[in-house]
CSV table of C-alpha atoms and ligand atoms in Angstrom, one decimal:
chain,number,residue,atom,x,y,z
A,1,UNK,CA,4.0,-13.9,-13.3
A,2,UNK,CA,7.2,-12.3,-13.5
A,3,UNK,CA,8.9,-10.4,-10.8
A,4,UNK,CA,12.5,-8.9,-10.9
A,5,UNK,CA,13.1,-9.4,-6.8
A,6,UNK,CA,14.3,-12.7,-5.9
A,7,UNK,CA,11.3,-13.1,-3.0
A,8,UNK,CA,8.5,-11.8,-1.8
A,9,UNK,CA,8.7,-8.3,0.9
A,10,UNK,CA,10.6,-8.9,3.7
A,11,UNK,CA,9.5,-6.4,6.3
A,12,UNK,CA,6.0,-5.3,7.3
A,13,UNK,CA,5.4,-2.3,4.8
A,14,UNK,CA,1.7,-1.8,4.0
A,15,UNK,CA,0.0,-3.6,7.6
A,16,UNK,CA,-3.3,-2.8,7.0
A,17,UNK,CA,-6.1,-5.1,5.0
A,18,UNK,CA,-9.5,-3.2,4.2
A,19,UNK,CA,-12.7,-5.1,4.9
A,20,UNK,CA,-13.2,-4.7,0.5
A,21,UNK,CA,-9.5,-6.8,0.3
A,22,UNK,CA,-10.9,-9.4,2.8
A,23,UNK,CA,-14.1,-9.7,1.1
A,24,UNK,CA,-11.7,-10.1,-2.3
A,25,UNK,CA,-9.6,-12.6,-0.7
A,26,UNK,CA,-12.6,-14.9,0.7
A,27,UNK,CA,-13.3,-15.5,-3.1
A,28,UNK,CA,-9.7,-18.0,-3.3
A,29,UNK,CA,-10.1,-18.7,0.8
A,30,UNK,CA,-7.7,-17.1,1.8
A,31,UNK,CA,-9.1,-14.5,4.3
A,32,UNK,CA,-9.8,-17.4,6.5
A,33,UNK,CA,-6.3,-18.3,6.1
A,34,UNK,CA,-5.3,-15.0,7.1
A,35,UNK,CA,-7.5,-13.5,10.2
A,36,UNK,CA,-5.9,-16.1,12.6
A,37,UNK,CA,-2.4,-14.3,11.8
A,38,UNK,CA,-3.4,-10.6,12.1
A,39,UNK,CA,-5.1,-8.2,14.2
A,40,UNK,CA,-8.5,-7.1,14.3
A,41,UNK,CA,-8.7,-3.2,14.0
A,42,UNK,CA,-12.7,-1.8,14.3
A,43,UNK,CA,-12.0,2.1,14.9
A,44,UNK,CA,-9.7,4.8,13.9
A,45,UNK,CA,-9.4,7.2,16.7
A,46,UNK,CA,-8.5,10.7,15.8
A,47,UNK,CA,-6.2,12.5,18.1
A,48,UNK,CA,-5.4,16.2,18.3
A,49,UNK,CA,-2.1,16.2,20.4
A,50,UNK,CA,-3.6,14.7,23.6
A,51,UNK,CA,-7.5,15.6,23.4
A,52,UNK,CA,-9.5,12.6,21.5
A,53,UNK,CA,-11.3,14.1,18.9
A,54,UNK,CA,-13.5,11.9,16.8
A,55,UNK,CA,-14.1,8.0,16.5
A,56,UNK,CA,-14.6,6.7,13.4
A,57,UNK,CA,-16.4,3.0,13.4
A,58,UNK,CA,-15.2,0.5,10.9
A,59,UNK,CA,-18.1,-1.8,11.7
A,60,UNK,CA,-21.3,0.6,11.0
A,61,UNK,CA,-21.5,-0.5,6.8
A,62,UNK,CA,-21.9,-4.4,8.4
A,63,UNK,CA,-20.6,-7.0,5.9
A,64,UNK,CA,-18.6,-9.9,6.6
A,65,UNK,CA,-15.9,-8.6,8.1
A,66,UNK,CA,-16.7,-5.3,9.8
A,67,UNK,CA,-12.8,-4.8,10.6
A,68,UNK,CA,-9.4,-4.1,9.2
A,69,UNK,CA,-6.7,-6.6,9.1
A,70,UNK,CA,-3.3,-5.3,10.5
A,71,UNK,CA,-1.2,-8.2,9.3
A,72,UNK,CA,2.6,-8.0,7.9
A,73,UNK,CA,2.7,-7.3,4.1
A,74,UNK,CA,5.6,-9.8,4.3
A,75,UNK,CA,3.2,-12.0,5.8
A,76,UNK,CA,0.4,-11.4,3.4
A,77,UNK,CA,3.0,-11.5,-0.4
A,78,UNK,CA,4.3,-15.0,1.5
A,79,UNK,CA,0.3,-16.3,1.8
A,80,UNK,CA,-0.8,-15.2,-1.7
A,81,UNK,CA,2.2,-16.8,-3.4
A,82,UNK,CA,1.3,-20.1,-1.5
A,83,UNK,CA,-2.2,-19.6,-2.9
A,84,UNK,CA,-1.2,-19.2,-6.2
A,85,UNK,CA,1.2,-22.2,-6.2
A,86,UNK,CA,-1.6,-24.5,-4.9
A,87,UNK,CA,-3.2,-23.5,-8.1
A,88,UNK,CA,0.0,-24.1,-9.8
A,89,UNK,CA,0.5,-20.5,-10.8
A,90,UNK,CA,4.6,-20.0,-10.8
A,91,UNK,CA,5.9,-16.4,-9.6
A,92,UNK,CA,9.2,-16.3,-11.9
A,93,UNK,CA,11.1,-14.5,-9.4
A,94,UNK,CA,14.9,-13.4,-10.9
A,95,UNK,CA,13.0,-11.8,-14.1
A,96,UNK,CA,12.9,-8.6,-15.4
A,97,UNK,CA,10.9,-7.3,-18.1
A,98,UNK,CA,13.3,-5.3,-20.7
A,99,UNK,CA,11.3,-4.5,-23.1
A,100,UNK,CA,7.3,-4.2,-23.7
A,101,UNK,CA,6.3,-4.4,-27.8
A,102,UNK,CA,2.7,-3.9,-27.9
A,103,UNK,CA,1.0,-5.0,-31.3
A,104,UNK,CA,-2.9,-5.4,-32.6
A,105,UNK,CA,-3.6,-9.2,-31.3
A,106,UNK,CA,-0.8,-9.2,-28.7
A,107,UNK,CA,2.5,-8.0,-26.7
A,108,UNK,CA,5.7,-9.4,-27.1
A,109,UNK,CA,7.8,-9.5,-23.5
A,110,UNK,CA,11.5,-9.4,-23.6
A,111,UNK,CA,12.5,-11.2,-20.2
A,112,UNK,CA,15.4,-11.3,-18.7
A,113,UNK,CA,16.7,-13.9,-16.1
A,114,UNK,CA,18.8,-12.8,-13.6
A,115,UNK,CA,21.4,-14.8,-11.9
A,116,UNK,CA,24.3,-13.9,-9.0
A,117,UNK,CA,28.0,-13.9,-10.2
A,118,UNK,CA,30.7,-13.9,-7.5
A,119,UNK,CA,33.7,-11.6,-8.4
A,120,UNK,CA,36.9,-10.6,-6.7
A,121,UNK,CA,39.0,-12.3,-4.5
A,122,UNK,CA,40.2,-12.2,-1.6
A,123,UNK,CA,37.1,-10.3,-1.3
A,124,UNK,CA,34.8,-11.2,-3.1
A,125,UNK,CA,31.7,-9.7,-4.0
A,126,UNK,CA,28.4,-10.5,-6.0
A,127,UNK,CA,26.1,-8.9,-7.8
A,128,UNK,CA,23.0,-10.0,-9.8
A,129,UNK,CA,23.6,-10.1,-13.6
A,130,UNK,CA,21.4,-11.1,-16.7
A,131,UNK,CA,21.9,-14.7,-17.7
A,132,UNK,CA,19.7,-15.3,-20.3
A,133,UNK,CA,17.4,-13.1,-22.3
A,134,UNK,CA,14.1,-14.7,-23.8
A,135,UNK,CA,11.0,-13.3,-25.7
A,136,UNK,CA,7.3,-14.4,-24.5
A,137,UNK,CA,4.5,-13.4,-26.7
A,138,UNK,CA,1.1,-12.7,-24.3
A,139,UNK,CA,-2.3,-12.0,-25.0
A,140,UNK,CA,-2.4,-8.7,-22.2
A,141,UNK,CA,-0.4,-7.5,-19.9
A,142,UNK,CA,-0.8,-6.6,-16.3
A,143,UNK,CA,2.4,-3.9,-15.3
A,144,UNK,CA,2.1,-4.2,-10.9
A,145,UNK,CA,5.6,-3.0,-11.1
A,146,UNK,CA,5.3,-0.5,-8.4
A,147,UNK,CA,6.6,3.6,-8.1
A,148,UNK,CA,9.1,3.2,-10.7
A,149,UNK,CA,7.3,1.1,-13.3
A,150,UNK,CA,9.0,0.2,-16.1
A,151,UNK,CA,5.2,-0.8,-17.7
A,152,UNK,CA,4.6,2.9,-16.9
A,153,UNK,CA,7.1,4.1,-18.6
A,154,UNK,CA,7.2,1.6,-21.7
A,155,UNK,CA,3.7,3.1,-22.2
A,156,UNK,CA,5.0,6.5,-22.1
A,157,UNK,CA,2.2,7.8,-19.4
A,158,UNK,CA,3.1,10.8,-17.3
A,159,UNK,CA,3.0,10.3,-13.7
A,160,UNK,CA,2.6,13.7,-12.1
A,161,UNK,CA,3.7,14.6,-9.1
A,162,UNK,CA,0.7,16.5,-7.3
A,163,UNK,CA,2.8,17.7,-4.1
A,164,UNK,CA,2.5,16.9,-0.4
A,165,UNK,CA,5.1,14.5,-0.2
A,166,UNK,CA,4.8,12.7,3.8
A,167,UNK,CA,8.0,11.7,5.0
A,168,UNK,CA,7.5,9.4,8.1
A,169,UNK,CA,9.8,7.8,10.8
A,170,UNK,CA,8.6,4.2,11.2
A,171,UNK,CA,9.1,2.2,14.4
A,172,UNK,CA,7.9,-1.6,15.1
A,173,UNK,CA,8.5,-2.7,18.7
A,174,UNK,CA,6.9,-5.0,21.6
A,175,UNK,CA,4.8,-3.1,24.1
A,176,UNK,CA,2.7,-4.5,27.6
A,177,UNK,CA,0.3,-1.6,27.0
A,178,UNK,CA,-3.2,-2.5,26.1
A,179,UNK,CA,-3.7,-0.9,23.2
A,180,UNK,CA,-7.7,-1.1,22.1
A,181,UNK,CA,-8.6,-2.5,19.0
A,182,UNK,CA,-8.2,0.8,17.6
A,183,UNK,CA,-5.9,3.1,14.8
A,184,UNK,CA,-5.1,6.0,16.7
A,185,UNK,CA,-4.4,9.3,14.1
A,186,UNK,CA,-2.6,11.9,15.8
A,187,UNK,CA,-3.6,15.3,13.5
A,188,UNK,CA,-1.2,17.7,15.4
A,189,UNK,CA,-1.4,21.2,13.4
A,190,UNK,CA,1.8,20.1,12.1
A,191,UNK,CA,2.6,16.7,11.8
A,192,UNK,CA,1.2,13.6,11.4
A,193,UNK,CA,1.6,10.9,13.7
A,194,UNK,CA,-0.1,6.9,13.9
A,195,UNK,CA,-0.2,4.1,15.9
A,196,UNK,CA,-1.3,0.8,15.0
A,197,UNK,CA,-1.6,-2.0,17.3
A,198,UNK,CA,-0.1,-5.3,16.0
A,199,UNK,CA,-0.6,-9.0,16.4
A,200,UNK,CA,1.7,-10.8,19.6
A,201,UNK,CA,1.8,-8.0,21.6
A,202,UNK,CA,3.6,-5.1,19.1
A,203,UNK,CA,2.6,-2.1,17.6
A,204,UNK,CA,4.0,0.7,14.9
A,205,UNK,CA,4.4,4.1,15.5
A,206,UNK,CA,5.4,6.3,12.2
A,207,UNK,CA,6.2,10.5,13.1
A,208,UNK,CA,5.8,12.8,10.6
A,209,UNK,CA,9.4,14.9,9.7
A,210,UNK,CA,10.1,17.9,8.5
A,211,UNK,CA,11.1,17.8,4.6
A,212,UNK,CA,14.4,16.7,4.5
A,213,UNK,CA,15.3,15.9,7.7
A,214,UNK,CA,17.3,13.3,8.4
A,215,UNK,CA,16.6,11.9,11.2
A,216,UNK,CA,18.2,9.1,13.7
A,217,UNK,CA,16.0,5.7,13.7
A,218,UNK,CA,17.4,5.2,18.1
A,219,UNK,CA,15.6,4.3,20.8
A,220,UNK,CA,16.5,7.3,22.0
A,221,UNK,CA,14.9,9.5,19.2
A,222,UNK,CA,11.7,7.2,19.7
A,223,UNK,CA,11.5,8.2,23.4
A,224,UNK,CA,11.4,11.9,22.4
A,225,UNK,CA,9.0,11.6,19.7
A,226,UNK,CA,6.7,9.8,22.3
A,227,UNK,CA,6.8,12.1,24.9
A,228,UNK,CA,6.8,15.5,22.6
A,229,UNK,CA,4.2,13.9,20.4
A,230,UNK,CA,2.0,11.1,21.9
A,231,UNK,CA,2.8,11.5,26.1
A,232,UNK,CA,-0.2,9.4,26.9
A,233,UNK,CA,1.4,6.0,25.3
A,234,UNK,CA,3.3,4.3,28.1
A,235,UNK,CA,5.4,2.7,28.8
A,236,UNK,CA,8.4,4.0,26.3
A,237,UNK,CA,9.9,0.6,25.1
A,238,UNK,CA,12.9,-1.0,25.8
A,239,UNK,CA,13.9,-2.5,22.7
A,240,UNK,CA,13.6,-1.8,18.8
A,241,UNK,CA,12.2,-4.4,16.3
A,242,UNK,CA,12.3,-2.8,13.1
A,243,UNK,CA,12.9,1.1,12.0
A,244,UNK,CA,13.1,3.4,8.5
A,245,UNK,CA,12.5,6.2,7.0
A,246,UNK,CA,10.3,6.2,4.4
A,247,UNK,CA,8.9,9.0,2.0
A,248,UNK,CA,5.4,9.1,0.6
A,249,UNK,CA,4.6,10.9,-2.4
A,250,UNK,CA,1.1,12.1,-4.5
A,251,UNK,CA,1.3,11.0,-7.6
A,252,UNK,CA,-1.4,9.5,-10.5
A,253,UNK,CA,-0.4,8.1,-13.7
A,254,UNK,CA,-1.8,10.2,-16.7
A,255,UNK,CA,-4.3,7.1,-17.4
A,256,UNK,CA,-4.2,2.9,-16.2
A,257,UNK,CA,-2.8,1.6,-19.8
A,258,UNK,CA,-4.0,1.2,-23.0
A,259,UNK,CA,-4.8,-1.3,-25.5
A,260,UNK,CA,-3.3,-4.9,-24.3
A,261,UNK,CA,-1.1,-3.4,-21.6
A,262,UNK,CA,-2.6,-2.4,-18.4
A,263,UNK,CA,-1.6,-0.8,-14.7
A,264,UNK,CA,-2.2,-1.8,-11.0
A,265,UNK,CA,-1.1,-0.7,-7.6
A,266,UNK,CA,1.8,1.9,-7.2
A,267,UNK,CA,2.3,1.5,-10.8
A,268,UNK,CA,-0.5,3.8,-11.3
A,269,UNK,CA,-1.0,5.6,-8.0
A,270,UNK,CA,0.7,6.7,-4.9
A,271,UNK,CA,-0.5,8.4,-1.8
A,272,UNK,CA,0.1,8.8,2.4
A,273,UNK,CA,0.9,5.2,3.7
A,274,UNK,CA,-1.7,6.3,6.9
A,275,UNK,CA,-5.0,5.0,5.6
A,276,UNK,CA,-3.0,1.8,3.3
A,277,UNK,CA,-5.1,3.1,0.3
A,278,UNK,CA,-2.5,2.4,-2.1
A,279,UNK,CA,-1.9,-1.0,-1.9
A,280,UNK,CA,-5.4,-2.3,-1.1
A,281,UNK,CA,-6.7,0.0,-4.2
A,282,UNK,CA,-4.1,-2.0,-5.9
A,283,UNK,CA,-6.0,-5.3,-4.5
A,284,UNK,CA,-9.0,-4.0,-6.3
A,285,UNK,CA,-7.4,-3.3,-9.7
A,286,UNK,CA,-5.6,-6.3,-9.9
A,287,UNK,CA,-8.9,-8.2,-9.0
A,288,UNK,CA,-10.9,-6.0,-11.8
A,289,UNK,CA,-8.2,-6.3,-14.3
A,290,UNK,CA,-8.2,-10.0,-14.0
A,291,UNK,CA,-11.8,-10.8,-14.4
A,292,UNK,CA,-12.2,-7.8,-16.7
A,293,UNK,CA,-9.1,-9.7,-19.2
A,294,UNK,CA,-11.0,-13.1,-18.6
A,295,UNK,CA,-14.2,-11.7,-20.0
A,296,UNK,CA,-12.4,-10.5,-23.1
A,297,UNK,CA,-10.2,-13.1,-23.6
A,298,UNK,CA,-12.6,-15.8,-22.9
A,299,UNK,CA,-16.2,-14.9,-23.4
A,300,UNK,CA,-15.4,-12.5,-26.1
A,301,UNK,CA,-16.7,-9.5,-24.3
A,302,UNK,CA,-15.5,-6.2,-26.1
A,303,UNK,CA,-12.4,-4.6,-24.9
A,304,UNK,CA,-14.5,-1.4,-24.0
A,305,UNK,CA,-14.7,-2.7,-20.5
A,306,UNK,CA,-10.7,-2.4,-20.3
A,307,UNK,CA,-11.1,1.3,-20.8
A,308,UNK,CA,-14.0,1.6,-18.5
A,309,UNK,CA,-11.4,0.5,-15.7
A,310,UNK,CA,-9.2,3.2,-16.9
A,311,UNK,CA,-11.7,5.7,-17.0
A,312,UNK,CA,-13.7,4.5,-13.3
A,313,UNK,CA,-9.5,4.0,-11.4
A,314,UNK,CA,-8.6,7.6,-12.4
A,315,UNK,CA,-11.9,8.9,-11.4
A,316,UNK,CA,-11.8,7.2,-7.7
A,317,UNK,CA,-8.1,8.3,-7.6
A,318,UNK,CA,-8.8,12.0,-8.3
A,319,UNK,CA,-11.2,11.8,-5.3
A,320,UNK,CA,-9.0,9.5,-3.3
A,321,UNK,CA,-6.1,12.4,-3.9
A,322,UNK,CA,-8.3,15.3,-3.5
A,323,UNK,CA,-7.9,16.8,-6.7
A,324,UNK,CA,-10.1,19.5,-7.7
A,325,UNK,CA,-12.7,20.7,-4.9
A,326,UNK,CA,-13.7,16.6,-4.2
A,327,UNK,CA,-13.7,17.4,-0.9
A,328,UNK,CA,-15.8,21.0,0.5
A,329,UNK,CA,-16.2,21.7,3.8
A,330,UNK,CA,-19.3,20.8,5.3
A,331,UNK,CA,-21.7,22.1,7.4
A,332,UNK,CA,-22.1,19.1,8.9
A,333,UNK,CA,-18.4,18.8,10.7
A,334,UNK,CA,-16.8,20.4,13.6
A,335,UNK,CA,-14.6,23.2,12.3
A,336,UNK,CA,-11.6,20.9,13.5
A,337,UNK,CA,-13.1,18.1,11.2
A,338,UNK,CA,-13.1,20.9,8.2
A,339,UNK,CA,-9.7,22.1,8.9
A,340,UNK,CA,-7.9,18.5,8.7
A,341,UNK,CA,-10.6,17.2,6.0
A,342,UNK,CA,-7.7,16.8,3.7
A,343,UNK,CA,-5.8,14.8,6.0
A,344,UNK,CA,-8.1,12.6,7.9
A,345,UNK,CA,-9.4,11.5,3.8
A,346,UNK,CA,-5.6,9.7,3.8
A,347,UNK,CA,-5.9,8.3,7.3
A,348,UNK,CA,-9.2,6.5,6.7
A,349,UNK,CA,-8.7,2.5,5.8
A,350,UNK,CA,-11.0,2.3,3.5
A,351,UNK,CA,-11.0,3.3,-0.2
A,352,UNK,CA,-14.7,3.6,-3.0
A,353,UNK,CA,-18.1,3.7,-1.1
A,354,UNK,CA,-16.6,2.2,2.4
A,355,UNK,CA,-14.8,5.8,2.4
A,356,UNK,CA,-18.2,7.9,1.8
A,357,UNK,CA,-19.0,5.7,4.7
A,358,UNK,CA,-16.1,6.2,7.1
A,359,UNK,CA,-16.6,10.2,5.8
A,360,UNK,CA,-20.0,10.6,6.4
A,361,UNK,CA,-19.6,9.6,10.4
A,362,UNK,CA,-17.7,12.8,10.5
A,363,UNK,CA,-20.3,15.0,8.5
A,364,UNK,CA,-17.8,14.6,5.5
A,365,UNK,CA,-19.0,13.9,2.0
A,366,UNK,CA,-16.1,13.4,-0.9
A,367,UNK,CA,-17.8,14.6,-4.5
A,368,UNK,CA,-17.0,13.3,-7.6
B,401,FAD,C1,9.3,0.9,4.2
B,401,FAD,C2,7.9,1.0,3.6
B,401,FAD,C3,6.8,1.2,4.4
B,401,FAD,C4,5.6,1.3,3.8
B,401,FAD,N1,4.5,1.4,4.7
B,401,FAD,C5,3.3,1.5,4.1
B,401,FAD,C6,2.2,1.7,5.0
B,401,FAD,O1,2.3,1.8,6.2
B,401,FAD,N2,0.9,1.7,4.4
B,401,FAD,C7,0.8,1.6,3.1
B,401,FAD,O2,-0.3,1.7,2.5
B,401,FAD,N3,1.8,1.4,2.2
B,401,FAD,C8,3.1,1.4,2.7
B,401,FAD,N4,4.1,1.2,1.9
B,401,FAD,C9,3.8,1.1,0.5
B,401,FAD,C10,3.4,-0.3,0.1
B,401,FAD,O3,4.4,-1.2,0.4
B,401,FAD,C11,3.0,-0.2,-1.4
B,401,FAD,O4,1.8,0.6,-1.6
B,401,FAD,C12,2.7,-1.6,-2.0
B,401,FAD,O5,3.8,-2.5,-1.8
B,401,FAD,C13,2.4,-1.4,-3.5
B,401,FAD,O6,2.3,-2.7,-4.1
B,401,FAD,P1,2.5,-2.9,-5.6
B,401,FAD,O7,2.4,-4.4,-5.9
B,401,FAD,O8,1.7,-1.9,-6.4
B,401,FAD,O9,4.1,-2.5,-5.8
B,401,FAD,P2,5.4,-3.1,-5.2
B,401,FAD,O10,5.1,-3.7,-3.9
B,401,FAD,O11,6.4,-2.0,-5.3
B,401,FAD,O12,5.8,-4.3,-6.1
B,401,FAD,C14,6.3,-4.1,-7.4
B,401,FAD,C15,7.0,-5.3,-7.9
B,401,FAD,O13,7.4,-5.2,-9.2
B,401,FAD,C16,8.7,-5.7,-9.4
B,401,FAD,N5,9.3,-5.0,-10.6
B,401,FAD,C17,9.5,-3.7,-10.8
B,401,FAD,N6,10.1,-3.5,-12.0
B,401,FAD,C18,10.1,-4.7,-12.6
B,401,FAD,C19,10.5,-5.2,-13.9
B,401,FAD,N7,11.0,-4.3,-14.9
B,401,FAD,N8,10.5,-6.5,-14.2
B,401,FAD,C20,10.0,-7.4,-13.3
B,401,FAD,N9,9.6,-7.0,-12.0
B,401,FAD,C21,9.6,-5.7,-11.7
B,401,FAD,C22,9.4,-5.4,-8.1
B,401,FAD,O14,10.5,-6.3,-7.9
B,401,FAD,C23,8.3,-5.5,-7.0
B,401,FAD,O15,8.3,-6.8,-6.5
B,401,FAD,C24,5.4,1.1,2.4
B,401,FAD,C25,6.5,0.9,1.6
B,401,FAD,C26,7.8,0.9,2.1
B,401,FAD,C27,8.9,0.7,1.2
């Protein structure tokens, strides 16, 4: 594995782990590993200003583990790179990947190695260069190289952008309010606003901004978001622990790969941060991808099921991005249901047939 950054995440990111990514992670132990450290979400409450609209239970499809996992991505990247060195699997960290030369029987990686050089003086500054460029020849390759992948682009695959971009204040602080075990979504008619409850006693808020707006990340601004946009959380905190601003966009690569290179992740996909569907869809690929390459490389299987992945990620995607009519109102739901449907599909933490479920308590049913 090869990664360009010189560490894992260092900041919370993507918090939330579906029920599908814990059920993934149980196969190498490591959701055990991980419960103790998060916090056990079971509904996601959907709020229309003040008034409580809808709750949506995460525990009515039963399995294992009927809840989502808010837990740090920084806390999760550090716990699967343990995993992986248990199992004496190296993360190359400091390497890029230059250049991507498909062939017939195999792809040829040029890697580069990156190294910090010091310069200037009396003040001195550094910067990482390349040290050493290397070729590796592989028999696939798996591009998880997030929004701007280079795999992506090596491969020559569109990625268009489909529109409703989400750009979202983030705040991370400690609160002595008892929040439920619950994901509240604030649909206001024109922003969108959540609150998830965190382990040791802190919780994230991210506000929906207007396009462009640039806006100050103060405790001051967090107050007045809070009281114009959420006046039933109290008390207003004392004391920031992390803050950013952070845009979301649509977007789905034209296909997953080809051949013997393949996408997962952002790579392939983006979408609202509110339900955390890109990164534990990305779970799901990478898992899928790996036993998929295994059967091919191993037991001989035909490469056919490498382009069944392709074929079965874009289709869940196009639902999962609402493109064409995958998601008709329904007689079913209340007209303020109907009238959001669009943007409660983001906010719901679950991605494939845990979403139909999650859909379906709100008369909802996604097509496609
Ligand atoms: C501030 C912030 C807040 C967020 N909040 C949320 C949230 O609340 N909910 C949510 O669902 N998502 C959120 N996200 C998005 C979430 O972090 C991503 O969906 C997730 O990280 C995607 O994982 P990935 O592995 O596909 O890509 P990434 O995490 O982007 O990882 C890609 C990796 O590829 C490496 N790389 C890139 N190019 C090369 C190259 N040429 N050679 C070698 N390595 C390379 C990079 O160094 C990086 O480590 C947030 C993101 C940010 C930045």
């Amino acid at each position: 594995m090869f990664d360009e950054n010189w560490r894992t995440a260092a900041h919370s990111y993507a918090l939330a782990l579906h029920p599908q990514s814990l059920t993934l992670l149980d196969e190498v132990g490591l959701a055990s590993e991980l419960i103790p450290q998060g916090r056990k979400i079971t509904q996601v409450a959907l709020y229309d200003g003040e008034r409580r609209e809808h709750v949506v239970k995460l525990d009515r499809a039963g399995g294992r583990y009927p809840f989502v996992l808010v837990l740090p991505q920084s806390a999760f990247e550090t716990a699967l790179e343990e995993r992986l060195e248990a199992r004496k699997v190296k993360v190359h960290w400091n390497h890029r990947v230059h250049e991507i030369r498909p062939a017939a029987d195999s792809v040829t990686l040029l890697l580069a190695r990156l190294q910090k050089e010091t310069r200037g003086y009396p003040i001195a500054h550094t910067e990482w260069v390349v040290g050493k460029e290397y070729p590796l020849q592989c028999s696939f390759v798996i591009g998880a190289d997030g929004y701007n992948s280079f795999t992506r682009r090596s491969l020559d695959l569109g990625y268009a952008d489909l529109g409703g971009r989400l750009l979202l204040s983030v705040f991370e602080f400690e609160t002595p309010a008892e929040l439920p075990d619950e994901v509240r979504v604030v649909l206001n008619p024109e922003n969108t606003n959540v609150l998830w409850p965190m382990a040791d006693g802190r919780c994230r808020w991210s506000f929906q901004l207007a396009a462009d707006h640039a806006d100050a990340l103060t405790l001051r601004r967090l107050h007045s978001l809070l009281e114009t946009r959420a006046p039933w959380f109290k008390p207003l905190p004392d004391e920031l622990h992390w803050s950013s601003v952070v845009q979301f966009e649509h977007r789905l690569a034209e296909r997953f790969g080809k051949g013997r290179v393949w996408l997962a992740g952002d790579a392939a996909h983006l979408t609202d941060p509110v339900g955390a569907q890109s990164m534990n869809a990305g779970l799901i690929e990478a898992h899928t991808l790996a036993r998929s390459l295994f059967e091919v490389a191993r037991d001989g299987a035909s490469d056919d099921i490498l382009d069944d992945y392709g074929i079965d990620r874009s289709r869940e995607w196009k639902r999962l991005l609402g493109l064409g009519a995958t998601l008709p109102a329904s007689e079913s739901a209340t007209p303020w249901v109907n009238e959001r449907r669009h943007r409660i599909l983001a906010s719901l933490p679950a991605t494939g047939g845990e979403l139909d479920g999650l859909l379906g308590q709100l008369g909802l049913k996604l097509a496609g």
